[in-house]
Tab-separated table of C-alpha atoms in Angstrom:
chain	number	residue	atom	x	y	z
A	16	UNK	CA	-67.272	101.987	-30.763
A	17	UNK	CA	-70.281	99.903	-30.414
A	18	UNK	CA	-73.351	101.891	-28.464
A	19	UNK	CA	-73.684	98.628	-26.498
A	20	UNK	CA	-69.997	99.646	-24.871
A	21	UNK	CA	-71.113	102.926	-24.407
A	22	UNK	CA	-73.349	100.795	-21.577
A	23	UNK	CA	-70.330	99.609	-20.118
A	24	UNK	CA	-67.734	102.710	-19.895
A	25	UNK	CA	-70.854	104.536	-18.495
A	26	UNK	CA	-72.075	101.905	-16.321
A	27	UNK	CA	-68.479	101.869	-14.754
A	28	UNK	CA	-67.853	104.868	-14.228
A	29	UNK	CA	-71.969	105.628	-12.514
A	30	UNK	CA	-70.378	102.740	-10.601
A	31	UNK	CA	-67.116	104.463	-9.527
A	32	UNK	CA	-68.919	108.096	-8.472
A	33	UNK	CA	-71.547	105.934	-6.484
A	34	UNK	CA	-68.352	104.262	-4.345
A	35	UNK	CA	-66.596	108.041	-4.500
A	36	UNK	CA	-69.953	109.306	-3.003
A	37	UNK	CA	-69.869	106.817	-0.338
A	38	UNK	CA	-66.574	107.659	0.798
A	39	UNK	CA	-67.530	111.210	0.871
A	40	UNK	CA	-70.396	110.569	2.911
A	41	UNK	CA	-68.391	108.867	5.295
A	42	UNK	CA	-66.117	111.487	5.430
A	43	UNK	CA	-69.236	114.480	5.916
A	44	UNK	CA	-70.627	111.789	9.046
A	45	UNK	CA	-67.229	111.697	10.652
A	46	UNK	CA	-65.587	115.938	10.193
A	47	UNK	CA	-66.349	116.637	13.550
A	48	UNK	CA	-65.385	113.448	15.407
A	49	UNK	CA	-62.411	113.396	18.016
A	50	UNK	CA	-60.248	110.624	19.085
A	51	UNK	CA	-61.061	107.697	19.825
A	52	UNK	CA	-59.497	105.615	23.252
A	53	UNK	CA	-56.619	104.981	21.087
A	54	UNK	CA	-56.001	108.848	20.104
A	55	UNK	CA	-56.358	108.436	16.640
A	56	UNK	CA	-59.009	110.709	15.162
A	57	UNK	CA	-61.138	109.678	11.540
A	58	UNK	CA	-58.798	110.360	8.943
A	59	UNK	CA	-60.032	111.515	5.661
A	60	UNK	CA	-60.525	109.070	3.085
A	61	UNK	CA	-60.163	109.732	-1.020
A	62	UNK	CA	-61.363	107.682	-3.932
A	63	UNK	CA	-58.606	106.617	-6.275
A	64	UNK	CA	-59.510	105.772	-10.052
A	65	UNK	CA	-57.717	103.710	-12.598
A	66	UNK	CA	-58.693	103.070	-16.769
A	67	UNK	CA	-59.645	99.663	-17.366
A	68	UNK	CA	-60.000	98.350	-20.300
A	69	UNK	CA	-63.690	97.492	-21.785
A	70	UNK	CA	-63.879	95.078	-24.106
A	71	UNK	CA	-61.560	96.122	-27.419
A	72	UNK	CA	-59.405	98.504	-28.232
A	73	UNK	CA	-59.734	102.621	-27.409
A	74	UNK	CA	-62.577	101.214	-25.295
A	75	UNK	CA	-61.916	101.977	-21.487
A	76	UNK	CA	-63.822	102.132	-18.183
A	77	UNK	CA	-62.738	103.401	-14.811
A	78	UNK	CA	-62.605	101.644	-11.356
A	79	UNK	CA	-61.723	102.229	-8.410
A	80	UNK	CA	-58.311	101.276	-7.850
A	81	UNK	CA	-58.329	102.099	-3.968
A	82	UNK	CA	-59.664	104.238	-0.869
A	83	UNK	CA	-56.682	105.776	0.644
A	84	UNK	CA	-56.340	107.534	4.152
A	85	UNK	CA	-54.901	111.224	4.258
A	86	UNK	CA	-52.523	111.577	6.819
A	87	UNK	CA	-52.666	115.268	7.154
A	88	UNK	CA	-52.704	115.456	10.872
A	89	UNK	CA	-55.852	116.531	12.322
A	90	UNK	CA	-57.337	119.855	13.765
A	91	UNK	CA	-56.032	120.514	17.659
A	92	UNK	CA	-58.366	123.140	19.513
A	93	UNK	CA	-57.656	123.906	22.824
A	94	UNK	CA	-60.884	122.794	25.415
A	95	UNK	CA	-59.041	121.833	28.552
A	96	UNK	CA	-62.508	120.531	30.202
A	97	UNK	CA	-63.657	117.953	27.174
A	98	UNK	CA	-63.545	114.493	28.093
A	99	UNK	CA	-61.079	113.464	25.098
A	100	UNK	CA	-58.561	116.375	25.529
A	101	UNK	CA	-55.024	115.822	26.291
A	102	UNK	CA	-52.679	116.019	28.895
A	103	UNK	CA	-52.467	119.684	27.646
A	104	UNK	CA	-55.628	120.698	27.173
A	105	UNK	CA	-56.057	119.492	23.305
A	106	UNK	CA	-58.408	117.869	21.411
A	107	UNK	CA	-57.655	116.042	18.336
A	108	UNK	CA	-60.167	116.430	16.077
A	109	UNK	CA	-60.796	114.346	12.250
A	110	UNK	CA	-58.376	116.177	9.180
A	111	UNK	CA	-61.698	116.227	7.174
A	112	UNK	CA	-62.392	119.302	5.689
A	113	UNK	CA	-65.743	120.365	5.054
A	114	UNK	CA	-65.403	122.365	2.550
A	115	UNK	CA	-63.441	120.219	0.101
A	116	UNK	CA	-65.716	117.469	0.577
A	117	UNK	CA	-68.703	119.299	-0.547
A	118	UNK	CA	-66.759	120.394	-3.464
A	119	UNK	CA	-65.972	116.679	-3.888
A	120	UNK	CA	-69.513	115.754	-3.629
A	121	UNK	CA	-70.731	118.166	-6.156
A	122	UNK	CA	-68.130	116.900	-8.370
A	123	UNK	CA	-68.990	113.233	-8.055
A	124	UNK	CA	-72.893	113.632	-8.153
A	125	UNK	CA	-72.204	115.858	-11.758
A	126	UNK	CA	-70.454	112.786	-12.767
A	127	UNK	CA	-72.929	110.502	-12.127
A	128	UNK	CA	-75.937	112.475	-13.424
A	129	UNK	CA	-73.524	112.902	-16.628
A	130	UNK	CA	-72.706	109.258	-17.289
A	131	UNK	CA	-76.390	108.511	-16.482
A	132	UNK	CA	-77.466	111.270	-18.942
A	133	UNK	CA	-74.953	109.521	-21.784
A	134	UNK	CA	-76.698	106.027	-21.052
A	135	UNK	CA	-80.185	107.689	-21.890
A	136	UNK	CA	-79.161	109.280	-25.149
A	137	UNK	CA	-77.782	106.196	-26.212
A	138	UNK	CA	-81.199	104.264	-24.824
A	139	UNK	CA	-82.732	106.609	-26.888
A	140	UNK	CA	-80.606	106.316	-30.214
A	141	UNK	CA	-80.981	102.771	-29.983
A	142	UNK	CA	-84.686	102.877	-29.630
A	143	UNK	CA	-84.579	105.620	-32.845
A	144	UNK	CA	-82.625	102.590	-34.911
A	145	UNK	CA	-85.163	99.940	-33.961
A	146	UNK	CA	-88.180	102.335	-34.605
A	147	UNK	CA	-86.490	102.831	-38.260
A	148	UNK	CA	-86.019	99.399	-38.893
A	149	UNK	CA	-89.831	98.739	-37.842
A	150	UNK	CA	-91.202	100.907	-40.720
A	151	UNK	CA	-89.658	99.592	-43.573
């Protein structure tokens, strides 16, 4: 593989984390929001990757293929005086859950410090092979 693709499969996938971020992010803002007028509450949203291929063969980035919703239905606690509870005393409350989005978070910023980490090396292996050519 040339180190020039090495650009582009990293460069995709930095891309890819920094959406996946996002969407965790928007999940983090919205864990503790409860329905809205039309009694839906946030739903959790995840990050779905797919290979693409980069350029020649064996050589493959990742995008993101789509942000889907999780249906899981979301957290009911019983508060009979808040404005948004139910006819029995509910409120619906988003599916997020904290503690798998952190997890998620970690997971995606490693990845991206990673893939940003394999683009310097290869900056700096490149700059190695012009520096050798130069003293000859």
């Amino acid at each position: 593989m040339s180190m020039f693709k090495i650009f582009n499969v990293s460069g995709s996938a930095v891309s890819a984390q920094s959406q996946r971020l996002n969407v965790v992010a928007s999940n983090l803002a919205n864990a503790d929001t409860v329905a809205g007028p039309d009694g839906s509450a946030y739903k959790a949203r995840q990050v779905v990757f797919t290979t693409t291929p980069m350029g020649g063969p064996g050589t493959a980035g990742v995008t993101v293929s789509q942000i889907t919703e999780d249906n899981t239905p979301g957290r009911r606690i019983h508060d009979p005086k808040h404005p948004q509870a139910d006819a029995d005393g509910y409120v619906t409350y988003s599916n997020v859950n904290t503690v798998e989005e952190m997890v998620n978070m970690i997971s995606a910023s490693r990845s991206y410090q990673n893939n940003i980490e394999v683009m310097n090396t290869t900056k700096s292996l490149l700059m190695k092979t012009l520096q050798m050519g130069q003293s000859n």
